[in-house]
PDB file of C-alpha atoms in Angstrom:
ATOM      1  CA  MET A 103      -0.267   0.033  -0.105  1.00 67.00           C
ATOM      2  CA  ASP A 104       2.666   2.195  -0.908  1.00 74.00           C
ATOM      3  CA  GLY A 105       0.763   3.929  -3.121  1.00 85.00           C
ATOM      4  CA  VAL A 106      -1.286   5.600  -0.188  1.00 94.00           C
ATOM      5  CA  ARG A 107       1.669   7.188   1.090  1.00 93.00           C
ATOM      6  CA  ALA A 108       2.118   9.440  -2.091  1.00 92.00           C
ATOM      7  CA  ALA A 109      -1.303   9.537  -2.627  1.00 93.00           C
ATOM      8  CA  ASP A 110      -2.783  10.469   0.573  1.00 95.00           C
ATOM      9  CA  ASN A 111      -0.145  11.000   3.383  1.00 96.00           C
ATOM     10  CA  ASP A 112      -2.369  12.206   5.559  1.00 97.00           C
ATOM     11  CA  ARG A 113      -4.220   9.242   5.782  1.00 97.00           C
ATOM     12  CA  TYR A 114      -1.193   7.398   5.490  1.00 97.00           C
ATOM     13  CA  LEU A 115       0.537   8.628   8.436  1.00 97.00           C
ATOM     14  CA  SER A 116      -3.149   8.185  10.346  1.00 97.00           C
ATOM     15  CA  ALA A 117      -3.106   4.774   9.864  1.00 97.00           C
ATOM     16  CA  LEU A 118       0.357   4.189  11.593  1.00 97.00           C
ATOM     17  CA  TYR A 119      -1.224   5.024  14.758  1.00 97.00           C
ATOM     18  CA  ALA A 120      -3.495   2.276  14.473  1.00 98.00           C
ATOM     19  CA  PRO A 121      -2.771  -1.255  15.951  1.00 97.00           C
ATOM     20  CA  ALA A 122      -0.569  -3.105  13.896  1.00 97.00           C
ATOM     21  CA  GLY A 123      -3.584  -5.531  13.234  1.00 97.00           C
ATOM     22  CA  LYS A 124      -5.648  -2.922  11.640  1.00 97.00           C
ATOM     23  CA  ARG A 125      -3.588  -1.028   9.907  1.00 97.00           C
ATOM     24  CA  ASP A 126      -3.766  -3.105   6.690  1.00 97.00           C
ATOM     25  CA  ALA A 127      -7.278  -2.644   6.324  1.00 98.00           C
ATOM     26  CA  LEU A 128      -7.381   0.789   6.813  1.00 98.00           C
ATOM     27  CA  LEU A 129      -4.832   1.196   4.209  1.00 98.00           C
ATOM     28  CA  ALA A 130      -6.922  -0.990   1.915  1.00 97.00           C
ATOM     29  CA  LEU A 131      -9.874   1.444   2.649  1.00 98.00           C
ATOM     30  CA  TYR A 132      -7.620   4.436   2.010  1.00 98.00           C
ATOM     31  CA  ALA A 133      -6.155   3.023  -1.177  1.00 97.00           C
ATOM     32  CA  PHE A 134      -9.311   2.204  -2.533  1.00 98.00           C
ATOM     33  CA  ASN A 135     -10.304   6.202  -1.753  1.00 98.00           C
ATOM     34  CA  ALA A 136      -7.245   7.277  -3.428  1.00 97.00           C
ATOM     35  CA  GLU A 137      -7.984   5.100  -6.662  1.00 97.00           C
ATOM     36  CA  ILE A 138     -11.288   6.356  -7.144  1.00 97.00           C
ATOM     37  CA  ALA A 139     -10.803   9.838  -6.540  1.00 96.00           C
ATOM     38  CA  SER A 140      -8.150   9.912  -9.081  1.00 95.00           C
ATOM     39  CA  VAL A 141      -9.960   8.125 -12.027  1.00 96.00           C
ATOM     40  CA  ARG A 142     -10.330  11.796 -13.628  1.00 94.00           C
ATOM     41  CA  ASP A 143      -6.504  12.364 -13.552  1.00 91.00           C
ATOM     42  CA  ARG A 144      -6.532   9.094 -15.808  1.00 91.00           C
ATOM     43  CA  ILE A 145      -9.535   9.829 -18.450  1.00 89.00           C
ATOM     44  CA  HIS A 146      -9.743  12.340 -21.150  1.00 89.00           C
ATOM     45  CA  GLU A 147     -13.857  11.658 -21.556  1.00 94.00           C
ATOM     46  CA  PRO A 148     -16.265  10.976 -18.857  1.00 95.00           C
ATOM     47  CA  LEU A 149     -17.602   7.556 -20.028  1.00 96.00           C
ATOM     48  CA  PRO A 150     -14.631   5.623 -19.281  1.00 96.00           C
ATOM     49  CA  GLY A 151     -14.248   7.046 -16.031  1.00 97.00           C
ATOM     50  CA  GLU A 152     -17.619   5.684 -15.382  1.00 97.00           C
ATOM     51  CA  VAL A 153     -16.961   2.349 -17.132  1.00 97.00           C
ATOM     52  CA  ARG A 154     -13.675   2.312 -14.084  1.00 97.00           C
ATOM     53  CA  LEU A 155     -16.381   3.343 -11.266  1.00 97.00           C
ATOM     54  CA  GLN A 156     -18.699   0.397 -12.291  1.00 97.00           C
ATOM     55  CA  TRP A 157     -15.746  -1.904 -12.228  1.00 97.00           C
ATOM     56  CA  TRP A 158     -15.201  -1.039  -8.605  1.00 97.00           C
ATOM     57  CA  ARG A 159     -18.999  -1.760  -7.973  1.00 97.00           C
ATOM     58  CA  ASP A 160     -18.889  -5.208  -9.551  1.00 96.00           C
ATOM     59  CA  VAL A 161     -15.550  -5.882  -7.690  1.00 96.00           C
ATOM     60  CA  ILE A 162     -17.288  -4.994  -4.086  1.00 96.00           C
ATOM     61  CA  ALA A 163     -20.507  -6.481  -5.123  1.00 95.00           C
ATOM     62  CA  ALA A 164     -18.940 -10.039  -6.106  1.00 92.00           C
ATOM     63  CA  GLU A 165     -19.226 -12.739  -3.678  1.00 87.00           C
ATOM     64  CA  GLY A 166     -16.344 -15.348  -3.100  1.00 80.00           C
ATOM     65  CA  ASP A 167     -13.084 -14.958  -2.553  1.00 79.00           C
ATOM     66  CA  ALA A 168     -11.471 -15.215  -5.680  1.00 78.00           C
ATOM     67  CA  GLU A 169      -9.029 -12.838  -6.349  1.00 83.00           C
ATOM     68  CA  THR A 170      -9.378 -10.217  -9.279  1.00 86.00           C
ATOM     69  CA  GLY A 171      -5.521  -9.725 -10.001  1.00 89.00           C
ATOM     70  CA  HIS A 172      -5.795  -6.113  -8.932  1.00 93.00           C
ATOM     71  CA  PRO A 173      -4.140  -5.742  -5.247  1.00 95.00           C
ATOM     72  CA  ILE A 174      -6.025  -3.008  -4.039  1.00 96.00           C
ATOM     73  CA  ALA A 175      -9.263  -4.534  -4.593  1.00 96.00           C
ATOM     74  CA  ASP A 176      -8.305  -8.095  -3.703  1.00 96.00           C
ATOM     75  CA  ALA A 177      -7.260  -5.842   0.147  1.00 96.00           C
ATOM     76  CA  LEU A 178     -10.584  -4.272  -0.140  1.00 97.00           C
ATOM     77  CA  ARG A 179     -12.321  -7.271  -0.611  1.00 96.00           C
ATOM     78  CA  ALA A 180     -10.779  -9.109   2.381  1.00 96.00           C
ATOM     79  CA  THR A 181     -11.093  -6.111   4.196  1.00 97.00           C
ATOM     80  CA  VAL A 182     -15.490  -5.809   3.581  1.00 97.00           C
ATOM     81  CA  ALA A 183     -15.610  -9.594   4.567  1.00 96.00           C
ATOM     82  CA  VAL A 184     -13.663  -9.619   7.680  1.00 96.00           C
ATOM     83  CA  SER A 185     -14.808  -6.467   8.706  1.00 97.00           C
ATOM     84  CA  HIS A 186     -18.394  -7.158   7.784  1.00 97.00           C
ATOM     85  CA  LEU A 187     -18.354  -3.744   5.927  1.00 98.00           C
ATOM     86  CA  PRO A 188     -21.616  -2.785   4.338  1.00 97.00           C
ATOM     87  CA  LYS A 189     -21.476  -2.561   0.453  1.00 97.00           C
ATOM     88  CA  ALA A 190     -23.629  -0.269   0.413  1.00 97.00           C
ATOM     89  CA  ALA A 191     -21.620   2.200   1.676  1.00 98.00           C
ATOM     90  CA  PHE A 192     -18.961   1.836  -1.208  1.00 98.00           C
ATOM     91  CA  ASP A 193     -21.793   1.828  -3.897  1.00 98.00           C
ATOM     92  CA  ASN A 194     -22.965   5.333  -2.674  1.00 98.00           C
ATOM     93  CA  MET A 195     -19.487   6.515  -2.481  1.00 98.00           C
ATOM     94  CA  LEU A 196     -18.944   5.414  -5.856  1.00 98.00           C
ATOM     95  CA  GLU A 197     -22.270   6.944  -7.186  1.00 98.00           C
ATOM     96  CA  ALA A 198     -20.844  10.457  -5.732  1.00 98.00           C
ATOM     97  CA  ARG A 199     -17.749   9.921  -7.440  1.00 97.00           C
ATOM     98  CA  ILE A 200     -18.990  10.397 -10.951  1.00 97.00           C
ATOM     99  CA  PHE A 201     -19.727  14.148 -10.357  1.00 97.00           C
ATOM    100  CA  ASP A 202     -16.012  14.113 -10.199  1.00 96.00           C
ATOM    101  CA  LEU A 203     -15.946  12.885 -14.085  1.00 96.00           C
ATOM    102  CA  TYR A 204     -17.803  16.021 -15.317  1.00 95.00           C
ATOM    103  CA  ASP A 205     -17.808  19.775 -14.793  1.00 93.00           C
ATOM    104  CA  ASP A 206     -20.939  20.154 -13.815  1.00 93.00           C
ATOM    105  CA  PRO A 207     -21.345  23.034 -10.841  1.00 92.00           C
ATOM    106  CA  MET A 208     -22.379  22.039  -7.427  1.00 97.00           C
ATOM    107  CA  PRO A 209     -25.982  23.380  -7.064  1.00 96.00           C
ATOM    108  CA  SER A 210     -26.178  24.094  -3.354  1.00 97.00           C
ATOM    109  CA  ARG A 211     -24.547  23.805   0.066  1.00 97.00           C
ATOM    110  CA  THR A 212     -26.617  21.091   0.650  1.00 97.00           C
ATOM    111  CA  ASP A 213     -25.507  19.019  -2.401  1.00 98.00           C
ATOM    112  CA  LEU A 214     -22.128  19.854  -1.190  1.00 98.00           C
ATOM    113  CA  GLU A 215     -22.698  18.372   2.021  1.00 98.00           C
ATOM    114  CA  GLY A 216     -24.134  15.204   0.776  1.00 98.00           C
ATOM    115  CA  TYR A 217     -21.490  14.779  -1.693  1.00 98.00           C
ATOM    116  CA  CYS A 218     -19.108  15.563   1.262  1.00 98.00           C
ATOM    117  CA  GLY A 219     -21.468  12.753   3.389  1.00 98.00           C
ATOM    118  CA  GLU A 220     -21.100   9.963   0.673  1.00 98.00           C
ATOM    119  CA  THR A 221     -17.353  10.251   0.324  1.00 98.00           C
ATOM    120  CA  ALA A 222     -15.414  11.509   3.170  1.00 98.00           C
ATOM    121  CA  ALA A 223     -17.756  10.915   5.754  1.00 98.00           C
ATOM    122  CA  ALA A 224     -18.253   7.521   4.591  1.00 98.00           C
ATOM    123  CA  LEU A 225     -14.500   6.398   4.542  1.00 98.00           C
ATOM    124  CA  ILE A 226     -14.417   7.746   8.312  1.00 98.00           C
ATOM    125  CA  GLN A 227     -16.973   5.754   9.153  1.00 98.00           C
ATOM    126  CA  LEU A 228     -15.619   2.677   7.481  1.00 98.00           C
ATOM    127  CA  ALA A 229     -12.739   3.142   9.586  1.00 98.00           C
ATOM    128  CA  ALA A 230     -14.324   3.309  12.619  1.00 98.00           C
ATOM    129  CA  MET A 231     -16.030   0.229  11.740  1.00 98.00           C
ATOM    130  CA  VAL A 232     -12.790  -1.740  11.381  1.00 98.00           C
ATOM    131  CA  LEU A 233     -11.475  -0.277  14.321  1.00 98.00           C
ATOM    132  CA  ASP A 234     -14.183  -1.009  16.637  1.00 98.00           C
ATOM    133  CA  PRO A 235     -17.234  -2.209  15.494  1.00 97.00           C
ATOM    134  CA  ALA A 236     -19.024  -2.184  18.438  1.00 98.00           C
ATOM    135  CA  ALA A 237     -17.982   1.691  19.428  1.00 98.00           C
ATOM    136  CA  ALA A 238     -18.113   3.023  15.414  1.00 98.00           C
ATOM    137  CA  PRO A 239     -22.278   3.010  15.372  1.00 97.00           C
ATOM    138  CA  SER A 240     -22.478   5.871  18.323  1.00 97.00           C
ATOM    139  CA  PHE A 241     -20.178   7.999  16.543  1.00 98.00           C
ATOM    140  CA  ALA A 242     -21.677   7.879  12.953  1.00 97.00           C
ATOM    141  CA  GLU A 243     -23.279  11.506  13.450  1.00 97.00           C
ATOM    142  CA  LEU A 244     -19.793  12.492  14.162  1.00 98.00           C
ATOM    143  CA  ALA A 245     -18.068  10.908  11.557  1.00 98.00           C
ATOM    144  CA  GLY A 246     -20.633  12.966   9.212  1.00 98.00           C
ATOM    145  CA  ARG A 247     -19.399  16.730  10.556  1.00 98.00           C
ATOM    146  CA  ALA A 248     -15.801  15.027  10.569  1.00 98.00           C
ATOM    147  CA  GLY A 249     -16.011  14.182   6.897  1.00 98.00           C
ATOM    148  CA  CYS A 250     -17.908  17.399   6.021  1.00 98.00           C
ATOM    149  CA  ALA A 251     -14.930  19.215   7.752  1.00 98.00           C
ATOM    150  CA  GLN A 252     -12.385  17.230   6.227  1.00 98.00           C
ATOM    151  CA  ALA A 253     -13.665  17.185   2.342  1.00 98.00           C
ATOM    152  CA  ILE A 254     -14.419  20.933   2.262  1.00 98.00           C
ATOM    153  CA  THR A 255     -10.903  21.727   3.256  1.00 97.00           C
ATOM    154  CA  GLY A 256      -9.712  19.165   0.620  1.00 96.00           C
ATOM    155  CA  LEU A 257     -11.635  21.053  -1.776  1.00 96.00           C
ATOM    156  CA  LEU A 258     -10.165  24.020  -1.159  1.00 94.00           C
ATOM    157  CA  LEU A 259      -6.756  22.507  -0.808  1.00 93.00           C
ATOM    158  CA  LEU A 260      -7.067  21.358  -4.574  1.00 93.00           C
ATOM    159  CA  LEU A 261      -8.644  24.699  -5.789  1.00 90.00           C
ATOM    160  CA  PRO A 262      -5.603  24.987  -8.374  1.00 88.00           C
ATOM    161  CA  LEU A 263      -6.371  21.719  -9.723  1.00 90.00           C
ATOM    162  CA  HIS A 264      -9.587  22.075 -10.179  1.00 91.00           C
ATOM    163  CA  ARG A 265      -9.108  25.615 -11.862  1.00 89.00           C
ATOM    164  CA  ARG A 266      -6.913  24.124 -14.404  1.00 88.00           C
ATOM    165  CA  ARG A 267      -9.719  21.366 -15.098  1.00 88.00           C
ATOM    166  CA  GLY A 268     -12.448  23.789 -15.439  1.00 89.00           C
ATOM    167  CA  GLN A 269     -14.209  22.268 -12.036  1.00 93.00           C
ATOM    168  CA  CYS A 270     -16.005  23.949  -9.854  1.00 95.00           C
ATOM    169  CA  TYR A 271     -17.245  22.483  -6.386  1.00 97.00           C
ATOM    170  CA  VAL A 272     -18.233  25.702  -4.622  1.00 97.00           C
ATOM    171  CA  PRO A 273     -21.935  25.771  -4.671  1.00 97.00           C
ATOM    172  CA  ALA A 274     -24.033  28.028  -6.451  1.00 97.00           C
ATOM    173  CA  ASP A 275     -25.427  30.021  -3.719  1.00 96.00           C
ATOM    174  CA  ILE A 276     -22.372  30.555  -1.796  1.00 97.00           C
ATOM    175  CA  LEU A 277     -21.112  31.695  -5.448  1.00 96.00           C
ATOM    176  CA  ALA A 278     -24.137  33.894  -6.047  1.00 96.00           C
ATOM    177  CA  ALA A 279     -24.046  35.200  -2.504  1.00 96.00           C
ATOM    178  CA  ALA A 280     -20.350  36.141  -3.698  1.00 94.00           C
ATOM    179  CA  GLY A 281     -21.392  38.139  -6.519  1.00 94.00           C
ATOM    180  CA  THR A 282     -19.846  35.523  -8.963  1.00 93.00           C
ATOM    181  CA  THR A 283     -20.630  32.187 -10.816  1.00 93.00           C
ATOM    182  CA  ALA A 284     -18.956  28.836 -11.337  1.00 93.00           C
ATOM    183  CA  GLU A 285     -17.394  29.845 -14.954  1.00 91.00           C
ATOM    184  CA  GLN A 286     -16.352  33.181 -13.516  1.00 91.00           C
ATOM    185  CA  PHE A 287     -14.870  31.458 -10.396  1.00 92.00           C
ATOM    186  CA  VAL A 288     -12.498  29.122 -12.670  1.00 89.00           C
ATOM    187  CA  LYS A 289     -11.486  31.823 -15.149  1.00 84.00           C
ATOM    188  CA  ASP A 290     -10.672  34.683 -12.524  1.00 70.00           C
ATOM    189  CA  ASP A 291      -7.050  34.825 -10.965  1.00 63.00           C
ATOM    190  CA  GLY A 292      -8.843  35.799  -7.662  1.00 64.00           C
ATOM    191  CA  GLY A 293     -10.209  39.292  -7.076  1.00 79.00           C
ATOM    192  CA  PRO A 294     -13.008  40.414  -4.209  1.00 87.00           C
ATOM    193  CA  ASP A 295     -15.761  38.038  -5.350  1.00 90.00           C
ATOM    194  CA  ALA A 296     -13.610  34.924  -5.664  1.00 89.00           C
ATOM    195  CA  GLU A 297     -12.062  35.884  -2.207  1.00 88.00           C
ATOM    196  CA  ARG A 298     -15.417  36.323  -0.749  1.00 91.00           C
ATOM    197  CA  ALA A 299     -16.593  32.910  -2.318  1.00 93.00           C
ATOM    198  CA  VAL A 300     -13.309  30.942  -0.919  1.00 92.00           C
ATOM    199  CA  ALA A 301     -13.874  33.005   2.643  1.00 92.00           C
ATOM    200  CA  ALA A 302     -17.408  31.678   2.718  1.00 95.00           C
ATOM    201  CA  MET A 303     -16.269  27.901   2.393  1.00 96.00           C
ATOM    202  CA  ILE A 304     -13.569  28.241   4.689  1.00 95.00           C
ATOM    203  CA  ALA A 305     -16.477  29.470   7.134  1.00 96.00           C
ATOM    204  CA  LEU A 306     -18.533  26.542   6.003  1.00 98.00           C
ATOM    205  CA  ALA A 307     -15.542  24.020   6.516  1.00 98.00           C
ATOM    206  CA  ARG A 308     -15.069  25.693   9.981  1.00 97.00           C
ATOM    207  CA  GLU A 309     -18.622  25.333  10.924  1.00 98.00           C
ATOM    208  CA  HIS A 310     -18.615  21.409  10.434  1.00 98.00           C
ATOM    209  CA  LEU A 311     -15.012  21.381  12.550  1.00 98.00           C
ATOM    210  CA  GLY A 312     -16.326  23.050  15.391  1.00 97.00           C
ATOM    211  CA  ALA A 313     -19.466  20.787  15.673  1.00 97.00           C
ATOM    212  CA  PHE A 314     -16.698  17.855  15.347  1.00 98.00           C
ATOM    213  CA  GLU A 315     -14.567  19.321  17.995  1.00 96.00           C
ATOM    214  CA  GLU A 316     -17.095  19.636  20.485  1.00 95.00           C
ATOM    215  CA  GLY A 317     -18.260  16.072  20.542  1.00 95.00           C
ATOM    216  CA  ALA A 318     -14.467  14.713  19.781  1.00 96.00           C
ATOM    217  CA  ALA A 319     -13.875  14.750  23.186  1.00 93.00           C
ATOM    218  CA  ALA A 320     -15.972  11.953  23.918  1.00 95.00           C
ATOM    219  CA  LEU A 321     -14.200   9.708  21.117  1.00 96.00           C
ATOM    220  CA  PRO A 322     -12.742   6.572  22.539  1.00 96.00           C
ATOM    221  CA  ALA A 323      -9.022   5.852  21.938  1.00 96.00           C
ATOM    222  CA  SER A 324      -9.967   2.786  20.016  1.00 98.00           C
ATOM    223  CA  LEU A 325     -11.629   5.189  17.170  1.00 98.00           C
ATOM    224  CA  ARG A 326      -8.848   8.105  17.259  1.00 97.00           C
ATOM    225  CA  PRO A 327      -7.004   6.854  13.790  1.00 98.00           C
ATOM    226  CA  ALA A 328     -10.307   6.723  12.233  1.00 98.00           C
ATOM    227  CA  PHE A 329     -10.621  10.529  13.134  1.00 98.00           C
ATOM    228  CA  LEU A 330      -6.783  11.850  12.899  1.00 98.00           C
ATOM    229  CA  PRO A 331      -6.522  13.510   9.864  1.00 97.00           C
ATOM    230  CA  LEU A 332      -9.322  15.969  11.415  1.00 97.00           C
ATOM    231  CA  ALA A 333      -6.047  17.168  13.745  1.00 97.00           C
ATOM    232  CA  LEU A 334      -4.839  18.473  10.367  1.00 98.00           C
ATOM    233  CA  THR A 335      -7.938  20.185   9.077  1.00 97.00           C
ATOM    234  CA  ARG A 336      -7.975  23.440  11.633  1.00 96.00           C
ATOM    235  CA  ALA A 337      -4.132  24.153  10.773  1.00 96.00           C
ATOM    236  CA  TYR A 338      -5.260  23.856   7.101  1.00 96.00           C
ATOM    237  CA  LEU A 339      -7.645  26.545   7.354  1.00 95.00           C
ATOM    238  CA  ASP A 340      -5.613  28.748   9.484  1.00 93.00           C
ATOM    239  CA  LYS A 341      -3.149  29.024   7.196  1.00 91.00           C
ATOM    240  CA  MET A 342      -5.845  29.795   4.524  1.00 89.00           C
ATOM    241  CA  GLU A 343      -6.742  32.867   6.271  1.00 85.00           C
ATOM    242  CA  ARG A 344      -3.806  34.027   7.472  1.00 79.00           C
ATOM    243  CA  ARG A 345      -2.876  35.199   3.822  1.00 68.00           C
ATOM    244  CA  VAL A 346      -3.480  38.797   2.905  1.00 44.00           C
ATOM    245  CA  ARG A 347      -5.085  37.362  -0.233  1.00 53.00           C
ATOM    246  CA  PHE A 348      -6.321  33.491  -0.859  1.00 50.00           C
ATOM    247  CA  ALA A 349      -5.989  33.627  -4.379  1.00 53.00           C
ATOM    248  CA  PRO A 350      -7.515  30.625  -5.802  1.00 51.00           C
ATOM    249  CA  GLY A 351      -4.622  29.786  -7.508  1.00 56.00           C
ATOM    250  CA  THR A 352      -2.482  29.503  -4.462  1.00 67.00           C
ATOM    251  CA  ARG A 353      -0.864  26.354  -2.749  1.00 77.00           C
ATOM    252  CA  VAL A 354      -1.423  25.960   0.816  1.00 87.00           C
ATOM    253  CA  ALA A 355       0.757  23.090   2.743  1.00 90.00           C
ATOM    254  CA  LEU A 356       1.793  22.369   6.184  1.00 94.00           C
ATOM    255  CA  SER A 357       5.250  21.516   7.074  1.00 94.00           C
ATOM    256  CA  THR A 358       6.247  17.331   7.654  1.00 94.00           C
ATOM    257  CA  VAL A 359       7.183  18.527  11.073  1.00 96.00           C
ATOM    258  CA  ARG A 360       3.909  20.240  12.023  1.00 96.00           C
ATOM    259  CA  ARG A 361       1.779  17.585  10.570  1.00 96.00           C
ATOM    260  CA  HIS A 362       3.761  14.727  12.402  1.00 96.00           C
ATOM    261  CA  TRP A 363       3.763  16.841  15.624  1.00 97.00           C
ATOM    262  CA  LEU A 364      -0.475  17.375  15.047  1.00 97.00           C
ATOM    263  CA  LEU A 365      -1.051  13.898  14.157  1.00 97.00           C
ATOM    264  CA  LEU A 366       1.229  12.680  17.448  1.00 96.00           C
ATOM    265  CA  ARG A 367      -0.787  15.362  19.884  1.00 96.00           C
ATOM    266  CA  HIS A 368      -4.196  13.859  18.962  1.00 96.00           C
ATOM    267  CA  ALA A 369      -3.029  10.448  18.927  1.00 96.00           C
ATOM    268  CA  MET A 370      -2.034  10.333  22.089  1.00 94.00           C
ATOM    269  CA  ARG A 371      -4.688  12.817  23.652  1.00 94.00           C
ATOM    270  CA  GLY A 372      -7.274  13.074  21.675  1.00 93.00           C
ATOM    271  CA  TRP A 373      -9.593  16.482  21.200  1.00 92.00           C
ATOM    272  CA  ALA A 374     -10.069  16.603  25.049  1.00 78.00           C
ATOM    273  CA  LEU A 375      -7.859  19.853  25.760  1.00 59.00           C
ATOM    274  CA  LEU A 376      -9.182  21.649  22.896  1.00 53.00           C
TER     275      LEU A 376
END
């Protein structure tokens, strides 16, 4: 699962804090997520992407333990079987990822939150089920908040890539309130309207992050690794806001040392002291 280290380093580092017997299962989930999140990068037209996503549906839905020859698919199938993960969650995740293949605008905040719920939030909940199936159901709502905060922050971090593609994940109602449109937001190099739209997205991410942090103190230590990427979310958002002008083309990153420190701190102490 070395691919996770390169494709999704934050989740890779978080998985290292899981018990040794659970790490491979978490990395299988994260490798699958990285695969379907990057389908757009490997295609030139949407249809081949839909075919690829359908292949994953068929692989996950298939009964039996026959190997596919695809190492990530085989590891995922084993994880689903051993941890008794709901296949419907993967089907919903794959359905949501169809949006990535097209340049359609995100209609509303509600649609964005639904997308985040079926992708990042579902992944957190599946990871929680791997780690502690008895405790995980009690924190499903918290996973929803965490997933929205993490996904919206991730979309902000990917703004340069999305602009090059001509994609816009900022909801139309947020863009309208900022005085712009999806077409203008993608083409512009910044400006007051784009700044207002980005600020609104940061505020939305903070809203979900705050709700997550209010309940995160109750997280048992057994579930922390599933939520551990959220240890970095506030730092990413803070860095975005500290910039005088956060133009859509600006790249935001945290140093390796800071990421390791934040992950270690929350892995050891959780969110109780925030």
